[in-house]
Amino acid sequence: MLKSLKALSLGTVLVALASTATAGDAAKGEKVFKKCQACHAVGDGAKNKLGPHLNDLFGRTAGEIDGYKYSNAMVKAGEDGLVWDMETTRTYLAKPKAMIKGTKMAFAGLRKDADLDNILAYLATYSEDAGNGSEQSEAPSQDSGSQVAAASASTDPFAAAASNTRDDGVFGLGRIALAEEVAAWDIDIRPDGQGLPEGSGTVADGEVLYTDNCAMCHGDFGEAVDRWPVLAGGHDTLTDDRPEKTIGSYWPYLSTVYDYVRRAMPFGNARSLSDDEVYAITAYLLYLNDLVDDEEFELSKNNFLDIRLPNEENFIADDRAEEAHYAEKGEPCMTDCKPGPVEITMRARILDVTPDDGGDDNAGVGAVD
Amino acid sequence: MTETKDKGTPSLSRRSLLKAGLASGVTAGAAGAASAARAAGDPLIMEIQDWNRYLGDGVDAAPYGLPSEFESEVVRRNVPWLTADAVASINFTPLHELDGIITPNGLCFERHHGGVAQIRPQDHRLMINGLVDTPLVFTMEDLKRFPRENHVYFLECAANGGMEWRGSQLNGCQFTHGMVHNVMYTGVKLKTLLEEAGVKTNGKWVLPEGADAAHMTRSIPMEKALDDCLVAWKMNGEALRAEQGYPLRLVVPGWEGNMWVKWLRRLEVGDQPWHHREETSKYTDLLETGKARRFTWVMDPKSVITSPSPQMPVSHGKGPMVISGLAWSGNGRITRVDVSLDGGQNWKTARIDGPSLSKSLHRFYLDIDWDGSEMLIQSRAMDEHGFYQPTKNELRAARGENSIYHNNGIQTWYVHKNGAVENVEVS
């Protein structure tokens, strides 16, 4: 049933659902779900991630997925009889912490009714139980082949033109990029402010946006959940045994924050924030890092370059070649190279963090980036 | 060495036990078979086996061929504790299982920042903009009409070995050195594409950008861009694998892997670097002083013994043994690899075998007659500019332990009498 449902076009599912409890649009819901997918998976082979998988959500008792470690609050809710359906899921997603105090889901909730309608419709496409308690009629199977063919046949009007040759250039290959095409892709920003768009946003606005879009991974105060990047704090830790490299303690330029949030965040829903929203989130990150202290502070294109990050001066050029082991060495030693007998000073097996090696439950130190 | 003797035989890891056990089982079996052979002959020879009698699969059983079912252990592996999520994570090439210098496409380690983008080649565009005479858009078809070249280059993540800065931690060269692969690329020189657009005289830097959800960007100085960078669509003769940037990736020979932008969709020319996230917050090398190096692009000379190694213990007892490994340098060719059997006290020059190409992996061998005693084996690579690998302690003395990136220190494997191998550090 699950498979056959998914095999149907989304349109068909909508028809089936239109007669039931929700007026949601599953295709739009798929977009809303991008807010969730950093933590939740749904669909073929979906596994538990930071949150439990959401296949066959409707009809599921709260806290019942084996192998997922729920909050005590969620387990208790299940024991008290909470079953996920359209109604209960809607209430939860609107304000998770209001419904289940102590839930570990950091997500603040979906504020728009339309988003709630749409995401419920989307989740219903992966649930055998439609979530409205009534028997769902088996929608007739529809050959979607023609639609797929139509989609791929809708050719890009520029594709043909792009393969023609130009009159100038060494080979005359490619075509001239239109100004609006360059504008659509060229969103990069430099420390000198080149590329900053018009716009502004306040710390207060940023807090709301951050809570909705960022806190589930980066923590309410930028302290980070699990191994997601820490964004705030860490002042004066760069010479410690365990330095904490945050925007405030390490990053040299504020432009990097704006550029990166705009190009790659929120994780799993890149390019979804408006320029004003990115200004607001950037302002809030300054606030979390104690670099501004006024909640009414407004960051804009006009005052952006006034802000300097404290660690800017501590970046230096690559001088590896001057290190003693490169600069002062002659021919490598071949015999009797060490003053005394060679001793083992450290062994990996003491720590035992090698995967598939009995050490799977242990975490080592270090990072790849 | 005395320390371990005092503690008696060390306990072996599950994997090496499995391997060593299996291997010694084979040895015992072979010995048994040998004695049985004297009596009645090896049954594998004396008896007709199924594969001697019955027909195998026909030619189209696997339209795209896969490795033998008996090679199922030869796979990329990850270190789950290292990252928060598999979508922005890394896995490792099984170097211990490979030989020669070419990495098979399906075993090249993966590093993604927003998962694997799936792009229909007809839907892919490459834009050149910024300080150029003519901003251009290319289709994949356009790119394949430019003169093209083939080159073998290693790609190494700057963080390869990053978990070993504070000391030996992972038992296996797959995990300590497996963020490297070596592939023949086919593509057009970046220089050719830049010349097609016409770089303005003040164009000093290039910003490549990926089409994936991470929109990866790095600043590359024009000198490098015009030197040996490629815009590639083939690896080892076939299309790039999706996880390696299909349909198009940048190749930045000898420089850290993060700059080899996958799913390449845009090249911007500018007069200054951009200082983006991957060259400020990440891929900068924090020193003990609290200062941090930036733009540390070149991958230093490095080597590792791939066999024996913790995942590839010695199964055959004393006698002839092949010590095999890989060496590479972002500066050019490897001219020499020395191997030590006694923890760096004495060295012998190993034999480099196969092609010796600039900025490519090199395969080296040292053929020894093992007397069955404990060994502390190391390798030390030297490149054509005379740079050779420092010890890990020399690196720590110069940089501290928080650099994460560019750890090219000499690796030590402790080979036990029973053939098990361990990742250790020595005085």
Short mmCIF file of C-alpha atoms in Angstrom, two decimals, chain A residues 37-39 49-50 152 156 158-159 162-166 168-178 181-182 184-192 194 225-229 237-243 245 250-253 255-256 259-260 263-265 267-268 270-271 311-321 323-327 329-360 362-369, chain B residues 1-4 10-11 13-15 77-85 87-88 90 111 113 120 125 127 129 134-139 141-142 145-147 159 162-163 166-171 175 179 192 195-196 207 209 213-215 217 265-266 268 271-277 280-284 286-298 300 336 338 342-349 376 380 382 387-390 394-395 398-399 402 404-406 408 414 416 422-427:
data_model
loop_
_atom_site.label_atom_id
_atom_site.label_comp_id
_atom_site.label_asym_id
_atom_site.label_seq_id
_atom_site.Cartn_x
_atom_site.Cartn_y
_atom_site.Cartn_z
CA GLN A 37 14.84 16.95 7.07
CA ALA A 38 18.03 17.85 8.86
CA CYS A 39 16.61 15.75 11.69
CA LYS A 49 18.41 10.53 12.35
CA LEU A 50 18.50 13.21 15.03
CA SER A 152 11.55 16.05 -19.75
CA ASP A 156 15.09 24.81 -21.75
CA PHE A 158 18.48 28.43 -23.69
CA ALA A 159 19.84 24.93 -24.13
CA ALA A 162 24.01 27.65 -25.54
CA SER A 163 25.37 25.02 -27.87
CA ASN A 164 25.74 27.39 -30.77
CA THR A 165 29.05 29.08 -31.32
CA ARG A 166 29.67 32.78 -30.78
CA ASP A 168 34.16 36.11 -30.69
CA GLY A 169 36.32 34.25 -28.17
CA VAL A 170 39.15 31.87 -28.92
CA PHE A 171 36.88 28.96 -29.82
CA GLY A 172 33.61 30.85 -29.95
CA LEU A 173 32.00 28.27 -27.66
CA GLY A 174 29.30 28.98 -25.10
CA ARG A 175 26.97 31.94 -25.08
CA ILE A 176 26.94 35.31 -23.38
CA ALA A 177 25.52 35.15 -19.85
CA LEU A 178 22.55 37.46 -19.38
CA GLU A 181 21.43 35.12 -14.97
CA VAL A 182 24.64 36.40 -13.42
CA ALA A 184 20.70 34.95 -9.99
CA TRP A 185 23.86 32.99 -9.25
CA ASP A 186 26.42 35.59 -8.20
CA ILE A 187 25.49 35.97 -4.54
CA ASP A 188 28.97 35.94 -3.06
CA ILE A 189 30.08 38.55 -0.57
CA ARG A 190 33.55 39.74 0.33
CA PRO A 191 34.96 41.35 3.47
CA ASP A 192 35.06 44.73 1.69
CA GLN A 194 31.23 43.71 -2.36
CA VAL A 225 23.46 20.14 19.47
CA ASP A 226 25.60 17.01 19.12
CA ARG A 227 28.46 17.60 16.70
CA TRP A 228 26.83 20.41 14.73
CA PRO A 229 28.94 23.57 14.58
CA THR A 237 40.00 29.61 24.03
CA LEU A 238 42.21 29.50 20.93
CA THR A 239 45.30 28.55 22.91
CA ASP A 240 43.44 26.05 25.12
CA ASP A 241 43.69 22.28 24.83
CA ARG A 242 40.21 22.27 23.36
CA PRO A 243 39.75 25.53 21.48
CA LYS A 245 36.26 28.13 17.16
CA TYR A 250 37.66 32.65 15.53
CA TRP A 251 36.04 33.83 12.30
CA PRO A 252 37.86 36.83 10.82
CA TYR A 253 35.05 38.49 8.85
CA SER A 255 30.83 38.97 5.56
CA THR A 256 31.53 35.23 5.75
CA ASP A 259 27.56 34.82 2.66
CA TYR A 260 27.40 31.35 4.17
CA ARG A 263 24.20 30.31 0.29
CA ALA A 264 23.94 27.17 2.39
CA MET A 265 21.59 27.61 5.35
CA PHE A 267 20.77 23.04 6.27
CA GLY A 268 18.53 21.22 3.83
CA ALA A 270 19.37 26.55 1.19
CA ARG A 271 18.46 29.86 -0.46
CA ASN A 311 39.97 37.61 15.75
CA GLU A 312 40.57 39.24 12.35
CA GLU A 313 44.20 40.12 13.11
CA ASN A 314 45.18 36.60 14.10
CA PHE A 315 45.28 35.05 10.64
CA ILE A 316 48.68 34.74 9.00
CA ALA A 317 50.03 33.61 5.65
CA ASP A 318 51.19 30.06 4.98
CA ASP A 319 54.72 29.85 6.39
CA ARG A 320 55.08 26.08 6.62
CA ALA A 321 58.28 26.19 4.56
CA GLU A 323 59.28 25.44 9.96
CA ALA A 324 62.49 23.88 11.25
CA HIS A 325 61.71 20.42 9.94
CA TYR A 326 61.50 21.80 6.40
CA ALA A 327 63.84 24.79 6.47
CA LYS A 329 66.98 19.89 7.38
CA GLY A 330 69.64 18.53 5.08
CA GLU A 331 69.71 14.99 3.78
CA PRO A 332 67.53 12.66 5.83
CA CYS A 333 69.34 10.45 8.35
CA MET A 334 69.70 6.80 7.31
CA THR A 335 71.49 5.04 10.21
CA ASP A 336 71.50 5.32 13.99
CA CYS A 337 69.09 8.23 13.78
CA LYS A 338 67.86 8.28 17.37
CA PRO A 339 69.87 8.88 20.54
CA GLY A 340 68.49 5.95 22.52
CA PRO A 341 66.39 2.82 22.04
CA VAL A 342 63.02 3.44 20.39
CA GLU A 343 60.10 3.23 22.83
CA ILE A 344 56.41 3.03 22.09
CA THR A 345 54.85 6.15 23.56
CA MET A 346 51.21 5.81 22.52
CA ARG A 347 48.88 3.12 21.21
CA ALA A 348 45.59 3.54 19.36
CA ARG A 349 44.09 0.46 21.01
CA ILE A 350 44.17 2.15 24.41
CA LEU A 351 41.56 4.60 23.14
CA ASP A 352 39.73 2.06 20.97
CA VAL A 353 37.63 4.33 18.79
CA THR A 354 38.16 2.50 15.51
CA PRO A 355 34.86 1.63 13.80
CA ASP A 356 34.00 -2.11 13.55
CA ASP A 357 36.71 -2.69 16.09
CA GLY A 358 34.72 -3.09 19.26
CA GLY A 359 35.06 0.63 19.77
CA ASP A 360 31.86 1.72 18.06
CA ASN A 362 33.29 5.30 21.99
CA ALA A 363 33.91 8.67 20.44
CA GLY A 364 37.40 9.92 19.74
CA VAL A 365 38.65 13.47 19.64
CA GLY A 366 39.40 15.54 16.62
CA ALA A 367 37.52 16.65 13.58
CA VAL A 368 37.77 16.64 9.85
CA ASP A 369 36.85 20.26 9.42
CA MET B 1 59.41 -2.26 22.90
CA THR B 2 60.11 -3.40 26.42
CA GLU B 3 56.78 -2.00 27.55
CA THR B 4 54.80 -4.44 25.45
CA PRO B 10 48.49 -7.49 23.50
CA SER B 11 44.85 -8.14 22.87
CA SER B 13 41.22 -5.90 17.67
CA ARG B 14 38.22 -7.86 16.53
CA ARG B 15 38.92 -7.11 12.88
CA ARG B 77 33.97 3.10 5.63
CA ASN B 78 33.15 6.07 7.81
CA VAL B 79 33.83 7.00 11.41
CA PRO B 80 30.36 7.62 12.82
CA TRP B 81 31.47 9.66 15.82
CA LEU B 82 33.26 12.18 13.65
CA THR B 83 30.34 14.15 12.25
CA ALA B 84 26.78 14.97 13.24
CA ASP B 85 25.07 13.67 10.13
CA VAL B 87 24.77 14.31 4.72
CA ALA B 88 27.67 16.54 5.74
CA ILE B 90 33.16 11.84 5.14
CA ARG B 111 33.23 14.20 1.44
CA HIS B 113 28.75 19.26 2.75
CA ARG B 120 21.01 15.62 -15.26
CA ARG B 125 25.39 24.92 -16.74
CA MET B 127 28.92 30.18 -15.87
CA ASN B 129 31.48 35.92 -14.66
CA THR B 134 32.54 38.35 -21.81
CA PRO B 135 30.53 36.57 -19.11
CA LEU B 136 29.71 33.15 -20.55
CA VAL B 137 27.44 30.16 -20.03
CA PHE B 138 28.49 26.71 -21.18
CA THR B 139 26.52 23.50 -21.48
CA GLU B 141 28.09 19.76 -24.73
CA ASP B 142 29.99 23.05 -25.20
CA ARG B 145 34.18 20.76 -27.81
CA PHE B 146 37.27 22.33 -26.21
CA PRO B 147 40.65 20.61 -26.55
CA ALA B 159 42.06 16.92 7.18
CA GLY B 162 43.31 15.10 11.39
CA MET B 163 42.19 12.68 14.10
CA ARG B 166 46.83 14.37 19.62
CA GLY B 167 48.19 10.87 19.20
CA SER B 168 47.45 7.54 17.58
CA GLN B 169 43.74 6.98 17.70
CA LEU B 170 42.46 4.85 14.83
CA ASN B 171 43.63 1.35 13.98
CA PHE B 175 41.01 5.76 8.79
CA MET B 179 41.00 10.62 2.69
CA THR B 192 41.34 27.51 -21.76
CA GLU B 195 40.81 32.66 -21.96
CA GLU B 196 37.56 32.05 -23.77
CA LEU B 207 36.00 31.62 -7.14
CA GLU B 209 31.13 27.43 -6.92
CA ALA B 213 22.92 22.46 -1.53
CA ALA B 214 26.18 23.61 0.10
CA HIS B 215 27.06 25.92 -2.81
CA THR B 217 33.11 28.09 -2.78
CA ARG B 265 28.54 25.50 -11.95
CA ARG B 266 30.28 28.85 -11.77
CA GLU B 268 33.93 34.07 -10.88
CA ASP B 271 40.66 41.10 -7.74
CA GLN B 272 40.69 39.82 -4.13
CA PRO B 273 40.01 36.56 -2.29
CA TRP B 274 36.51 36.10 -0.90
CA HIS B 275 37.37 34.69 2.56
CA HIS B 276 34.39 32.36 2.50
CA ARG B 277 33.45 29.88 5.17
CA THR B 280 38.17 31.06 7.29
CA SER B 281 36.11 29.07 9.77
CA LYS B 282 37.38 25.83 8.19
CA TYR B 283 40.59 24.87 6.39
CA THR B 284 42.66 27.33 8.40
CA LEU B 286 45.23 26.98 14.26
CA LEU B 287 48.69 27.12 15.83
CA GLU B 288 49.72 26.82 19.45
CA THR B 289 50.15 30.60 19.62
CA GLY B 290 46.49 31.20 18.84
CA LYS B 291 47.39 32.50 15.40
CA ALA B 292 45.96 30.61 12.44
CA ARG B 293 47.45 30.03 9.03
CA ARG B 294 45.18 30.61 6.09
CA PHE B 295 45.42 29.67 2.43
CA THR B 296 47.54 26.61 3.25
CA TRP B 297 46.76 25.08 -0.10
CA VAL B 298 49.61 22.70 -0.94
CA ASP B 300 52.92 18.32 1.84
CA ARG B 336 62.50 8.54 -2.89
CA ASP B 338 62.72 5.26 2.82
CA ASP B 342 62.95 -0.28 13.83
CA GLY B 343 60.92 2.84 14.56
CA GLY B 344 63.07 5.31 12.63
CA GLN B 345 66.48 4.28 13.92
CA ASN B 346 67.69 2.91 10.56
CA TRP B 347 66.28 3.33 7.08
CA LYS B 348 66.40 1.51 3.75
CA THR B 349 65.38 3.05 0.45
CA LEU B 376 58.05 -0.78 14.20
CA ARG B 380 59.31 8.58 4.78
CA MET B 382 60.83 12.77 -0.30
CA PHE B 387 61.07 18.15 0.99
CA TYR B 388 60.59 15.05 3.09
CA GLN B 389 58.18 14.04 5.79
CA PRO B 390 58.70 15.30 9.34
CA GLU B 394 58.36 17.67 14.88
CA LEU B 395 55.00 18.81 13.54
CA ALA B 398 56.08 23.59 15.31
CA ARG B 399 52.29 23.82 15.39
CA ASN B 402 44.99 21.93 17.20
CA ILE B 404 43.39 19.63 12.35
CA TYR B 405 44.70 19.99 8.79
CA HIS B 406 47.95 19.12 7.00
CA ASN B 408 51.84 14.65 7.10
CA TYR B 414 53.76 -1.93 15.36
CA HIS B 416 53.60 -8.08 16.53
CA GLU B 422 48.78 -1.71 15.64
CA ASN B 423 48.82 2.07 15.22
CA VAL B 424 51.40 3.46 17.68
CA GLU B 425 53.67 6.42 18.21
CA VAL B 426 57.31 6.11 19.18
CA SER B 427 59.94 8.14 20.95
#
